Coordinates of C-alpha atoms and ligand atoms in Angstrom, one line a residue:
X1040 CA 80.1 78.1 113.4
X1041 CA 79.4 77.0 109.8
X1042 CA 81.3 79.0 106.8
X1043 CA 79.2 78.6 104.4
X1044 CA 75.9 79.9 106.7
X1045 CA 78.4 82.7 107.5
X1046 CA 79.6 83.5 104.3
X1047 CA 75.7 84.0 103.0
X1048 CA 74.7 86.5 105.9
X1049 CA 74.1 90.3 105.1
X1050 CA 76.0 91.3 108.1
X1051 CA 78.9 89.7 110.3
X1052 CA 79.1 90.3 113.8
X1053 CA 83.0 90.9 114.9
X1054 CA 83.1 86.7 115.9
X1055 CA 81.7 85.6 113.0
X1056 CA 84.6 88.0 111.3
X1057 CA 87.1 86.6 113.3
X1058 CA 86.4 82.9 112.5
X1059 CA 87.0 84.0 108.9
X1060 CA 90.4 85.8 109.7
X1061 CA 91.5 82.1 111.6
X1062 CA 90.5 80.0 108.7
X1063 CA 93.6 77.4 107.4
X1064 CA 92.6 74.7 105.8
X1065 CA 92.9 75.3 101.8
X1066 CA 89.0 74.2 101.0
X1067 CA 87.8 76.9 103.5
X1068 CA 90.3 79.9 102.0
X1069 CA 89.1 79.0 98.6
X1070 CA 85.2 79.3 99.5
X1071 CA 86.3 82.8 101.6
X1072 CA 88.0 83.6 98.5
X1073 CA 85.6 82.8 96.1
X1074 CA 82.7 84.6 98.0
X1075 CA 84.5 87.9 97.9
X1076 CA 85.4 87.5 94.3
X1077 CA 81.4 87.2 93.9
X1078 CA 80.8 89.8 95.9
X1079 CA 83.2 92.3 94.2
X1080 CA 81.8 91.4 90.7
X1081 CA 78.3 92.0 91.9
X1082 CA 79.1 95.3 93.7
X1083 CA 82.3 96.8 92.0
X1084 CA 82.3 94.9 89.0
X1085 CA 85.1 93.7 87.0
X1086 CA 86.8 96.8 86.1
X1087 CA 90.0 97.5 87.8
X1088 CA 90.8 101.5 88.8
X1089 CA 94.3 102.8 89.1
X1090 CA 95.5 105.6 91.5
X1091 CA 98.8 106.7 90.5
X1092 CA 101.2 107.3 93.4
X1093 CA 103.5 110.9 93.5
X1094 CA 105.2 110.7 96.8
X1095 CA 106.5 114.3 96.5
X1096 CA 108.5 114.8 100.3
X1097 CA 109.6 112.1 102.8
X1098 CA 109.8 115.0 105.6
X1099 CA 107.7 113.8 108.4
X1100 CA 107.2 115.5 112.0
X1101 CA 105.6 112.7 113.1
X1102 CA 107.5 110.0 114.4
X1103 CA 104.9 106.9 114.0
X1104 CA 106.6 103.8 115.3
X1105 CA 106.9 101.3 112.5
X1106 CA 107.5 103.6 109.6
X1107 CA 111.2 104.6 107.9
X1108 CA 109.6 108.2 107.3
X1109 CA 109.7 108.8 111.0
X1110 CA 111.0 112.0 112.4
X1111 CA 113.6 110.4 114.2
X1112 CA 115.2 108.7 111.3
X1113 CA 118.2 110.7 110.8
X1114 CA 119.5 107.8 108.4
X1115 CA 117.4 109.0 105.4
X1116 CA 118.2 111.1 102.7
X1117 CA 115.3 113.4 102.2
X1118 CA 113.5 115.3 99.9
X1119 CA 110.8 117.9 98.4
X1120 CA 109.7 118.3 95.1
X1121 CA 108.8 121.7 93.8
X1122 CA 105.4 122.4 93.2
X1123 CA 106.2 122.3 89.6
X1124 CA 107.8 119.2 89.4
X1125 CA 104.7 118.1 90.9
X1126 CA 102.4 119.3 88.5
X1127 CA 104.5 117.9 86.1
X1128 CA 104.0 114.2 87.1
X1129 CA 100.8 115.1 87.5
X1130 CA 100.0 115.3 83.8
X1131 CA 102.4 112.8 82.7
X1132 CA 100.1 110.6 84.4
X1133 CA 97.2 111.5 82.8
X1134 CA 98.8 111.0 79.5
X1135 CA 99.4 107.4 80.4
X1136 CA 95.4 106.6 80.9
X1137 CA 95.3 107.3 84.5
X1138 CA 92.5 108.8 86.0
X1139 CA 93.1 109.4 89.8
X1140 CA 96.5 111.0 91.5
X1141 CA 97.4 110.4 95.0
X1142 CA 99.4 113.5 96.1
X1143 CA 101.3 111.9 99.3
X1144 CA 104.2 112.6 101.8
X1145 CA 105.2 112.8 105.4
X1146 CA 103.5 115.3 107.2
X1147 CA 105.4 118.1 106.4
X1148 CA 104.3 121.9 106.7
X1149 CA 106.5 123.3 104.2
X1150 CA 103.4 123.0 101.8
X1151 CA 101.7 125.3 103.2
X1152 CA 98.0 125.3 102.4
X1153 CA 98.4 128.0 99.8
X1154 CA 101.1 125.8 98.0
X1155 CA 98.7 122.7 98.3
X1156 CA 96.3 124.3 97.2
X1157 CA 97.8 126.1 94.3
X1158 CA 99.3 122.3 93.5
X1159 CA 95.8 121.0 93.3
X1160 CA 94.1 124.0 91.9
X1161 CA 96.7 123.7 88.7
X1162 CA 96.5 120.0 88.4
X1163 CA 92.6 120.4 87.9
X1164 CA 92.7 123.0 85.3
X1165 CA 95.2 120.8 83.2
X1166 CA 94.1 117.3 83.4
X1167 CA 91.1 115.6 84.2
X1168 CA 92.1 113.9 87.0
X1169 CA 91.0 113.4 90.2
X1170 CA 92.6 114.3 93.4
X1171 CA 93.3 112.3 96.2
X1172 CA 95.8 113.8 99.1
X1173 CA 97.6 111.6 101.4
X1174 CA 99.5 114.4 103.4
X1175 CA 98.6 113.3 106.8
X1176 CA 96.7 115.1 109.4
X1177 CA 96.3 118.8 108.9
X1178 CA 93.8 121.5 110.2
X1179 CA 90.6 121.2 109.5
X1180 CA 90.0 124.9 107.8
X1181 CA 93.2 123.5 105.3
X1182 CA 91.2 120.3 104.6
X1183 CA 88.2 122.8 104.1
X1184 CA 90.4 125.4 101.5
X1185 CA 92.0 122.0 99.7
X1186 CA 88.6 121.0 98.7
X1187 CA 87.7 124.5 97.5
X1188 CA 90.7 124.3 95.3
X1189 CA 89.0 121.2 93.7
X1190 CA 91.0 118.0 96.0
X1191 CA 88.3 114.7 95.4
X1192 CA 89.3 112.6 97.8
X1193 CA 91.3 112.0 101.2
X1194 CA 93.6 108.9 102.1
X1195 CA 94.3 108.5 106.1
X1196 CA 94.3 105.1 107.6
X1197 CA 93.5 104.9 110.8
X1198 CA 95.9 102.3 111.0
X1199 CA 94.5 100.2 114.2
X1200 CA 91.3 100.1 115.8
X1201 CA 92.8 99.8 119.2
X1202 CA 92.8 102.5 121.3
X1203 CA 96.3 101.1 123.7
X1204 CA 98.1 100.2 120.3
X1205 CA 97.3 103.3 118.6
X1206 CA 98.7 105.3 121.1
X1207 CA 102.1 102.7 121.4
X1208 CA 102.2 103.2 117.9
X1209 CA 101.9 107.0 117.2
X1210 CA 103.0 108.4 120.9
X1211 CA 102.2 111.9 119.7
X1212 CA 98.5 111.6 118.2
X1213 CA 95.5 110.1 119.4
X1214 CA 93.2 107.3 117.8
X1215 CA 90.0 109.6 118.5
X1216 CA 91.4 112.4 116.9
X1217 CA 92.4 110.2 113.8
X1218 CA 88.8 109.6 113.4
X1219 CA 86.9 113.1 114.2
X1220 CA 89.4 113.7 111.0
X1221 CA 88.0 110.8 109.5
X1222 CA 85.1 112.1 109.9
X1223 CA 85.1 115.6 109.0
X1224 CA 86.7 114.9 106.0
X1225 CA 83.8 112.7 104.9
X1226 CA 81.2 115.5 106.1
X1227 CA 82.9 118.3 103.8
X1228 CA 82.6 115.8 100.7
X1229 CA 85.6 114.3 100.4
X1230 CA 85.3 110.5 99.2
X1231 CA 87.5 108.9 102.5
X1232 CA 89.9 106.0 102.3
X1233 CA 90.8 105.0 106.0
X1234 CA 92.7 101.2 106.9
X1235 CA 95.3 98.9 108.9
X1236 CA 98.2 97.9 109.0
X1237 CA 98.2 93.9 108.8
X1238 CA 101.0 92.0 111.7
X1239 CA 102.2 95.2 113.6
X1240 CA 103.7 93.7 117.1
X1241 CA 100.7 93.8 119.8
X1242 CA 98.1 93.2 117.0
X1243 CA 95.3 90.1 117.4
X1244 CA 93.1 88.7 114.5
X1245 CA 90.1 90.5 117.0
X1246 CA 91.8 93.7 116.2
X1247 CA 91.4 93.1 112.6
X1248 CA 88.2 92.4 112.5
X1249 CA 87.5 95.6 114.6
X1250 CA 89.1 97.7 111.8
X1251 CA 86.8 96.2 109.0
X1252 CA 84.2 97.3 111.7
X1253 CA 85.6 100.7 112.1
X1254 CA 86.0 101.4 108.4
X1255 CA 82.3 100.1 107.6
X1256 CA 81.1 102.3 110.3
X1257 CA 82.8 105.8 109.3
X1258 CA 81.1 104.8 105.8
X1259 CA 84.8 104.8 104.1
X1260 CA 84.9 105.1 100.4
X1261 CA 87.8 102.8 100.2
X1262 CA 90.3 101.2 102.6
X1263 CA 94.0 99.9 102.3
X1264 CA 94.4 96.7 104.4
X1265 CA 98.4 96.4 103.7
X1266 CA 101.1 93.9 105.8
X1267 CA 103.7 96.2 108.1
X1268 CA 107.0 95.7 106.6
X1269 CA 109.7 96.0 108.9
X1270 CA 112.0 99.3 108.2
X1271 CA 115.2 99.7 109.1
X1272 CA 116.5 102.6 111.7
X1273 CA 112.5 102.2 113.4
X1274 CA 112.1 100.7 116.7
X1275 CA 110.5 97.7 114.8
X1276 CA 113.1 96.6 112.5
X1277 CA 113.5 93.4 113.9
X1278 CA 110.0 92.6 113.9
X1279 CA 108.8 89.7 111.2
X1280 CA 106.2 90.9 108.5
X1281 CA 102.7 90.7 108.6
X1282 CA 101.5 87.8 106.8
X1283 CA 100.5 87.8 103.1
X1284 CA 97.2 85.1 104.0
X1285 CA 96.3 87.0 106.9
X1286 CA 96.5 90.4 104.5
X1287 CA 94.5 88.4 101.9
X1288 CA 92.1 86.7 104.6
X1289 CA 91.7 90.5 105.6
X1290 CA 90.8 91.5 102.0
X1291 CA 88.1 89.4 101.4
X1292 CA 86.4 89.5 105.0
X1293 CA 86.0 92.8 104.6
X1294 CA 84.3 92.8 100.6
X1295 CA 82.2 89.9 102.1
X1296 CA 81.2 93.0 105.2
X1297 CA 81.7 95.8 103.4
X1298 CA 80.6 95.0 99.9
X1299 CA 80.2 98.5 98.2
X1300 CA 83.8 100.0 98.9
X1301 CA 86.7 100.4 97.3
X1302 CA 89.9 97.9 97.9
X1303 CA 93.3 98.4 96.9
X1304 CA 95.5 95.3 96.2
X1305 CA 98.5 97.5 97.9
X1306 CA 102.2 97.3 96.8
X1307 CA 103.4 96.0 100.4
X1308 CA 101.3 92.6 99.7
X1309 CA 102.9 92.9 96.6
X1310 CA 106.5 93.5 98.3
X1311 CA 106.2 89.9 100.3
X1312 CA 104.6 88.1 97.5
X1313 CA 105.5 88.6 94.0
X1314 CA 102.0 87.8 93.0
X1315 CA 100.4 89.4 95.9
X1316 CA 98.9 92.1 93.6
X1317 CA 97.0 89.2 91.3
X1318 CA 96.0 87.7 94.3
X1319 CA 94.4 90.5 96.0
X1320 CA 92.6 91.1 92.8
X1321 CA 91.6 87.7 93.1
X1322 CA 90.0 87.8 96.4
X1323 CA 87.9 91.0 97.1
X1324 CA 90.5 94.1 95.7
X1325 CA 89.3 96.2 92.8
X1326 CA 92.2 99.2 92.8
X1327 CA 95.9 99.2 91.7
X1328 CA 98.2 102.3 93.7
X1329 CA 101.7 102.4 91.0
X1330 CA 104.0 104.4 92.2
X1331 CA 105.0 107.8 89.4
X1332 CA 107.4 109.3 91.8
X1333 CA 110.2 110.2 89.7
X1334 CA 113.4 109.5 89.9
X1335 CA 116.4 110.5 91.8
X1336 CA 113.0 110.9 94.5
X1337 CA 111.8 107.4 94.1
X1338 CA 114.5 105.6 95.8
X1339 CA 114.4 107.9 98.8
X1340 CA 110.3 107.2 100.1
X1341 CA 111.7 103.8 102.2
X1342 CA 108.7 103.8 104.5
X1343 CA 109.9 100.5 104.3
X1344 CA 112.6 98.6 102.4
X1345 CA 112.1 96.4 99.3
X1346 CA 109.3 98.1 97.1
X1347 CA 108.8 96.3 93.9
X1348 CA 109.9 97.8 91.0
X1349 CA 111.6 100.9 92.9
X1350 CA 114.7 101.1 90.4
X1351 CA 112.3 100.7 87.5
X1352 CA 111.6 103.1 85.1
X1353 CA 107.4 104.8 86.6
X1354 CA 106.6 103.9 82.8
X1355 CA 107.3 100.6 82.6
X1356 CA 106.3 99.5 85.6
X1357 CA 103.0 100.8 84.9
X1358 CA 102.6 98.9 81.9
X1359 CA 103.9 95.5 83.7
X1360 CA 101.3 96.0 86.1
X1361 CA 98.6 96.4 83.2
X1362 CA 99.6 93.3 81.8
X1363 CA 99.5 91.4 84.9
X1364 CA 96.0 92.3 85.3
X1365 CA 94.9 91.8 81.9
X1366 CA 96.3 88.3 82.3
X1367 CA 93.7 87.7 85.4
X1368 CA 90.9 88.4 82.9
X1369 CA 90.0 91.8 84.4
X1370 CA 89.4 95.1 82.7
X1371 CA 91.4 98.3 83.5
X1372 CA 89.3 100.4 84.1
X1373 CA 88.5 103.9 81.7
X1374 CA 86.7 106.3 84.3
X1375 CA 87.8 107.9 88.0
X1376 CA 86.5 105.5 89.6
X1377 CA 84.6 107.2 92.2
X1378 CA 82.8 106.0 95.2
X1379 CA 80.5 102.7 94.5
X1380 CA 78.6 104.6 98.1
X1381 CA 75.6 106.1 96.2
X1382 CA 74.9 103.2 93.6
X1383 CA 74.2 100.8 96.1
X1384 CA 73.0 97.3 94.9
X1385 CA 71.3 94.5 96.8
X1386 CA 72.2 91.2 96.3
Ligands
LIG977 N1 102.1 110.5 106.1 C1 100.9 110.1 105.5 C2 101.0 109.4 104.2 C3 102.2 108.6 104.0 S1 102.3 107.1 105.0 C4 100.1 109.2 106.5 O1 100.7 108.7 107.4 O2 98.9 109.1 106.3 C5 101.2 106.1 104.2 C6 101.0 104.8 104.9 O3 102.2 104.0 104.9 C7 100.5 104.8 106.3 O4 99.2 105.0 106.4 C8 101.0 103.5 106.9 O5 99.9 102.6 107.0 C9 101.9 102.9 105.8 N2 103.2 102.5 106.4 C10 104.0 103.2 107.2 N3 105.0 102.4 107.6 C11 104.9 101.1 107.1 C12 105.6 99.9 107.1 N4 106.7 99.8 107.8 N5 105.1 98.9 106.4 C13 103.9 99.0 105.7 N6 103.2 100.1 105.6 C14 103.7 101.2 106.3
LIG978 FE1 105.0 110.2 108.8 FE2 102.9 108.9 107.6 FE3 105.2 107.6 108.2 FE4 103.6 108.4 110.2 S1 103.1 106.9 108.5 S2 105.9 108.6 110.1 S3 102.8 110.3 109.4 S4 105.0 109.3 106.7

């Protein structure tokens, strides 16, 4: 196969995906990298959008494998914020310039879908923000009242492609279920985010490419390509880390197949590599997630061990992360940053 042929084509078949995930040599990542950084500025443009983290309960009733959140984690110290406390954050946020909140947790059915939706419903009548919930799977009537209340936007990964992991992986939910969700969330008008984990045990560079497929064919708004971390007290704490190339190879590959969608440079690359974040920028990503959580809450969301900045102050590691970008040439952005999907350009 010849890069350069591939790296020109409107659309990549799953091989010609794959050679690009198994590329080593240093010229070849640079002209992978290089294409995607094109591509972004043609499709995305130079502007680069924040969504600002409140991970308001690590309660979970789910037990999937890898993560410290799991059910059967009886090691972790856990936690809810009030609804108030909540809101709070909320428009702190806004006052720092930010212009999208991700309201995220466990899956936890405490919040009700009255309090999620009275949570929302108040956060839009005091800010201008838009919402994005990360909560996990939930009935389909709650998605339906959630965006009523005035939620934007809905963050569940699918998390792998492959039917025999998936269900290794999450042994109480089912990979076509994850996507009918998937789907109906996009149907109702939510702007969808779905994506992988990068290097979970089992995983081939073909399953990878078969997520990029996956999220280009449920039309996703955005998607999180992020390396597993191991956790401790999960079944896979002695597991190695996915790999920071392969999470950046992933990056580009899929701005180069995707093109109009939105890519987070996430804070696990930046966990294994303390200049993961520019890199991802550098490479295909467009979207920063800090983490607001508050403290004494912040220390306590280990999905898995080592987040940067965790004992920081929310504040100032929001402002060290503006400066890092600045100092890659790239603007922060000033609107929500919605979908790119209806302002579709050809190059
Ligand atoms: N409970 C919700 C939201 C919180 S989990 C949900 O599952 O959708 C958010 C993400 O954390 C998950 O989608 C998963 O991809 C990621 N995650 C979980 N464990 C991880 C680990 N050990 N390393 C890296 N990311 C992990
Ligand atoms: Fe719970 Fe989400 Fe972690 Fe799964 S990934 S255990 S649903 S917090």
């Amino acid at each position: 196969m010849d890069l350069n042929e591939i790296l020109n084509k409107g659309e990549l078949s799953k091989e010609e995906i794959v050679f690009l995930l198994n590329l080593t040599s240093e010229g070849d990542l640079k002209a992978l990298y290089d294409k995607a950084d094109q591509v972004r500025r043609l499709y995305v443009g130079d502007e680069v959008h924040f969504r600002g983290i409140i991970n308001f309960s690590n309660f979970c009733e789910q037990n999937c494998i890898y993560c410290g959140l799991r059910e059967d984690n009886f090691s972790l110290s856990r936690y809810r914020m009030t609804p108030e406390e909540i809101i709070e954050t909320a428009k702190m946020i806004s006052n720092e310039g930010v212009y999208t909140i991700v309201l995220q947790s466990g899956e936890d059915s405490f919040y009700d879908a009255d309090m999620i939706s009275y949570i929302i419903y108040s956060i839009k009548q005091n800010t201008n923000l838009a919402v994005t919930l990360s909560i996990g799977e939930r009935r389909f009537d709650e998605y339906r009242a959630w965006k009523i209340a005035g939620a934007d936007r809905y963050l569940l990964k699918h998390e792998t492609a492959n039917e025999k992991h998936y269900h290794i992986y999450h042994d109480r939910q089912a990979l076509h279920e994850r996507i009918n969700h998937l789907r109906f969330l996009k149907q109702i008008g939510y702007q969808v985010a779905s994506g992988n984990l990068i290097g979970l045990p089992l995983q081939a560079v073909e399953d990878i490419a078969d997520d990029i497929l996956l999220c280009k064919e449920l039309n996703a708004d955005m998607a999180a390509f992020g390396p597993f971390i191991p956790a401790p007290f999960t079944p896979y704490k002695n597991h190695k880390p996915g790999s920071p190339e392969l999470t950046l190879k992933t990056i580009a590959a899929a701005r180069i197949v995707i093109k109009d969608i939105h890519l987070p440079a996430t804070t696990a690359l930046d966990s294994l590599d303390k200049e993961g974040r520019e890199k991802a920028l550098l490479c295909g990503a467009n979207v920063v997630m800090p983490d607001f959580t508050p403290h004494p809450y912040r220390e306590k969301y280990l999905i898995y061990p080592g987040k940067r900045g965790i004992s920081d102050d929310p504040l100032v590691s929001h402002k060290m992360i503006q400066s890092r970008i600045e100092a890659i040439g790239r603007k922060i952005s000033a609107s929500r940053g919605d979908s790119v999907k209806s302002s579709y350009r050809i190059v």
